[in-house]
Amino acid sequence: MSNFKKGFTLVELMIIISIFGILMSMSIPSFEGMLKRQKASGEANNLVSLIYLARSEAIKTNQVVTICRSADGLECGNDWKDGWMMFVDNNRNGTKEAAERIIRSGHAGNGYQVSFRAFGSNRYLRFTPLGITLSQNGTFKLCPADNDSRYARAVIISKTARARLAKDSDGDGIYEAANGSPLSCDS
């Protein structure tokens, strides 16, 4: 009969804990980056869904549907960073009137801020009953609270109301705008 006991010595346990700690310290930063990239992509996809909902509502109701910047979700406001509102624009003026129905309102989540640059008006984006924009093309840009351009995303909209996500074409970790320039969150 053998008197050998099975188990680990204290030294062996300390070595295993040290190796585990080193491996964790190397993997946590990449995991954090992955989470930030997923949040950025999620916010961009939410914006694409909003755009396609507005287009769909315009076709379904046979009315112009407008997405405008709005802080309170009740009337159009001054800054896309405050939020947005989507409504049926019966008189096609880009301004929410009392009789016009609000379809949806909200703002970007996860600390992201939205800006919009467009041909025509930066105040709103309008869709016709045909499902196209009212001669507008533009870009919604999403920037994280820390303005780190690596986690900026953009939704590019054509006049035909096709919304597409910006891509990182050159593989440098920063997505490009419609003109090919890197997205920047500085401005």
Short mmCIF file of C-alpha atoms in Angstrom, two decimals:
data_model
loop_
_atom_site.label_atom_id
_atom_site.label_comp_id
_atom_site.label_asym_id
_atom_site.label_seq_id
_atom_site.Cartn_x
_atom_site.Cartn_y
_atom_site.Cartn_z
CA MET A 1 0.00 0.00 0.00
CA SER A 2 1.36 3.36 -1.03
CA ASN A 3 1.32 6.46 1.17
CA PHE A 4 1.45 8.89 -1.75
CA LYS A 5 -1.15 11.63 -1.58
CA LYS A 6 -2.58 13.06 -4.76
CA GLY A 7 -2.82 16.84 -5.18
CA PHE A 8 -0.83 19.98 -5.89
CA THR A 9 1.90 21.52 -3.83
CA LEU A 10 1.70 25.18 -2.94
CA VAL A 11 4.49 25.99 -5.42
CA GLU A 12 2.66 24.23 -8.27
CA LEU A 13 -0.56 26.06 -7.42
CA MET A 14 1.24 29.44 -7.40
CA ILE A 15 2.77 28.70 -10.83
CA ILE A 16 -0.64 27.82 -12.28
CA ILE A 17 -2.21 30.98 -10.82
CA SER A 18 0.65 33.09 -12.22
CA ILE A 19 0.27 31.61 -15.71
CA PHE A 20 -3.50 32.12 -15.55
CA GLY A 21 -3.00 35.76 -14.49
CA ILE A 22 -0.58 36.44 -17.34
CA LEU A 23 -2.94 34.91 -19.90
CA MET A 24 -5.89 36.91 -18.57
CA SER A 25 -3.94 40.18 -18.61
CA MET A 26 -3.16 39.59 -22.29
CA SER A 27 -6.71 38.65 -23.30
CA ILE A 28 -8.80 41.25 -21.43
CA PRO A 29 -7.74 44.28 -23.56
CA SER A 30 -8.62 42.47 -26.80
CA PHE A 31 -11.94 41.37 -25.28
CA GLU A 32 -12.71 44.98 -24.34
CA GLY A 33 -11.93 46.10 -27.90
CA MET A 34 -14.19 43.40 -29.27
CA LEU A 35 -17.04 44.59 -27.03
CA LYS A 36 -16.57 48.20 -28.19
CA ARG A 37 -16.59 47.12 -31.84
CA GLN A 38 -19.78 45.11 -31.28
CA LYS A 39 -21.49 48.07 -29.59
CA ALA A 40 -20.48 50.33 -32.49
CA SER A 41 -21.81 47.89 -35.07
CA GLY A 42 -25.01 47.44 -33.08
CA GLU A 43 -25.67 51.18 -32.99
CA ALA A 44 -25.05 51.46 -36.74
CA ASN A 45 -27.41 48.56 -37.42
CA ASN A 46 -30.08 50.21 -35.25
CA LEU A 47 -29.77 53.34 -37.37
CA VAL A 48 -30.11 51.34 -40.60
CA SER A 49 -33.26 49.74 -39.16
CA LEU A 50 -34.64 53.19 -38.34
CA ILE A 51 -34.01 54.39 -41.89
CA TYR A 52 -35.67 51.35 -43.43
CA LEU A 53 -38.61 51.70 -41.05
CA ALA A 54 -39.10 55.31 -42.19
CA ARG A 55 -38.92 54.22 -45.83
CA SER A 56 -41.40 51.40 -45.20
CA GLU A 57 -43.83 53.70 -43.38
CA ALA A 58 -43.69 56.22 -46.24
CA ILE A 59 -44.61 53.52 -48.73
CA LYS A 60 -47.25 51.93 -46.48
CA THR A 61 -49.03 55.17 -45.56
CA ASN A 62 -48.51 56.81 -48.97
CA GLN A 63 -47.23 59.89 -47.09
CA VAL A 64 -43.90 61.64 -46.66
CA VAL A 65 -42.12 60.40 -43.53
CA THR A 66 -39.49 62.60 -41.92
CA ILE A 67 -36.70 61.80 -39.47
CA CYS A 68 -35.55 64.94 -37.69
CA ARG A 69 -33.30 65.78 -34.76
CA SER A 70 -35.26 66.03 -31.52
CA ALA A 71 -34.42 66.31 -27.84
CA ASP A 72 -37.88 65.56 -26.46
CA GLY A 73 -39.35 63.27 -29.14
CA LEU A 74 -42.28 65.66 -29.60
CA GLU A 75 -40.88 68.35 -31.90
CA CYS A 76 -37.86 68.80 -34.13
CA GLY A 77 -34.84 70.17 -32.31
CA ASN A 78 -31.38 71.61 -32.86
CA ASP A 79 -28.88 68.77 -32.62
CA TRP A 80 -28.76 65.12 -33.68
CA LYS A 81 -26.77 64.42 -30.51
CA ASP A 82 -29.95 65.08 -28.50
CA GLY A 83 -31.94 62.38 -30.28
CA TRP A 84 -34.32 61.94 -33.19
CA MET A 85 -37.97 61.64 -34.05
CA MET A 86 -39.78 60.01 -36.98
CA PHE A 87 -43.20 61.29 -38.02
CA VAL A 88 -45.68 61.34 -40.91
CA ASP A 89 -45.07 64.72 -42.56
CA ASN A 90 -48.49 65.48 -44.08
CA ASN A 91 -47.57 68.96 -45.32
CA ARG A 92 -43.99 67.97 -46.36
CA ASN A 93 -42.35 70.88 -44.54
CA GLY A 94 -39.88 68.89 -42.40
CA THR A 95 -41.40 70.26 -39.19
CA LYS A 96 -43.66 68.31 -36.83
CA GLU A 97 -47.13 69.87 -36.70
CA ALA A 98 -49.77 69.07 -34.05
CA ALA A 99 -51.89 66.87 -36.34
CA GLU A 100 -48.95 64.79 -37.61
CA ARG A 101 -48.48 61.32 -36.14
CA ILE A 102 -45.20 60.43 -34.42
CA ILE A 103 -44.03 56.99 -35.47
CA ARG A 104 -41.00 56.62 -33.26
CA SER A 105 -38.46 58.66 -31.30
CA GLY A 106 -35.24 57.89 -29.50
CA HIS A 107 -31.51 58.46 -29.35
CA ALA A 108 -28.32 56.50 -29.82
CA GLY A 109 -27.43 54.23 -26.92
CA ASN A 110 -24.16 53.05 -25.41
CA GLY A 111 -22.86 56.62 -25.11
CA TYR A 112 -22.82 57.17 -28.88
CA GLN A 113 -23.54 60.53 -30.45
CA VAL A 114 -25.10 60.99 -33.88
CA SER A 115 -24.40 63.63 -36.49
CA PHE A 116 -25.84 63.94 -40.00
CA ARG A 117 -24.40 65.59 -43.10
CA ALA A 118 -26.52 65.70 -46.20
CA PHE A 119 -27.01 67.27 -49.55
CA GLY A 120 -29.84 69.68 -48.98
CA SER A 121 -30.77 69.86 -45.32
CA ASN A 122 -28.91 68.52 -42.30
CA ARG A 123 -31.99 69.11 -40.16
CA TYR A 124 -33.99 66.14 -41.41
CA LEU A 125 -34.18 63.19 -43.77
CA ARG A 126 -37.45 62.74 -45.70
CA PHE A 127 -38.83 59.73 -47.56
CA THR A 128 -41.51 59.96 -50.27
CA PRO A 129 -44.41 57.54 -50.78
CA LEU A 130 -42.28 55.98 -53.56
CA GLY A 131 -39.71 54.95 -50.95
CA ILE A 132 -36.97 57.32 -52.07
CA THR A 133 -35.58 60.38 -50.35
CA LEU A 134 -36.61 63.89 -51.35
CA SER A 135 -33.39 64.53 -53.33
CA GLN A 136 -31.25 63.89 -50.27
CA ASN A 137 -28.19 61.78 -49.87
CA GLY A 138 -26.05 61.93 -46.79
CA THR A 139 -24.23 60.24 -43.96
CA PHE A 140 -25.18 59.58 -40.37
CA LYS A 141 -22.01 59.36 -38.30
CA LEU A 142 -21.93 57.63 -34.90
CA CYS A 143 -19.11 58.50 -32.52
CA PRO A 144 -18.42 57.06 -29.06
CA ALA A 145 -18.32 59.33 -26.02
CA ASP A 146 -14.50 59.21 -25.91
CA ASN A 147 -14.30 60.25 -29.63
CA ASP A 148 -12.10 57.25 -30.45
CA SER A 149 -12.32 57.05 -34.25
CA ARG A 150 -11.57 53.31 -34.17
CA TYR A 151 -15.10 52.80 -32.87
CA ALA A 152 -16.84 55.36 -35.12
CA ARG A 153 -19.35 54.04 -37.62
CA ALA A 154 -21.34 55.60 -40.44
CA VAL A 155 -24.54 54.88 -42.33
CA ILE A 156 -24.42 56.21 -45.88
CA ILE A 157 -27.74 56.97 -47.59
CA SER A 158 -28.23 57.35 -51.33
CA LYS A 159 -30.99 59.39 -52.98
CA THR A 160 -32.74 56.12 -53.76
CA ALA A 161 -32.94 55.54 -49.97
CA ARG A 162 -30.41 52.72 -49.95
CA ALA A 163 -28.68 52.71 -46.58
CA ARG A 164 -25.32 51.01 -46.32
CA LEU A 165 -22.81 50.69 -43.54
CA ALA A 166 -19.40 52.27 -43.96
CA LYS A 167 -16.51 49.82 -44.28
CA ASP A 168 -12.89 49.65 -43.26
CA SER A 169 -11.66 49.16 -46.83
CA ASP A 170 -7.95 49.64 -46.18
CA GLY A 171 -7.79 47.50 -43.02
CA ASP A 172 -6.32 50.23 -40.80
CA GLY A 173 -9.00 49.79 -38.12
CA ILE A 174 -10.83 53.03 -38.98
CA TYR A 175 -13.95 52.98 -41.14
CA GLU A 176 -14.19 55.23 -44.20
CA ALA A 177 -16.88 57.72 -45.20
CA ALA A 178 -18.58 57.64 -48.62
CA ASN A 179 -15.73 59.64 -50.17
CA GLY A 180 -13.10 57.20 -48.87
CA SER A 181 -11.71 59.46 -46.14
CA PRO A 182 -11.32 57.97 -42.64
CA LEU A 183 -14.13 58.72 -40.18
CA SER A 184 -13.07 61.22 -37.56
CA CYS A 185 -14.84 62.06 -34.32
CA ASP A 186 -12.83 65.23 -33.64
CA SER A 187 -15.34 67.65 -35.12
#
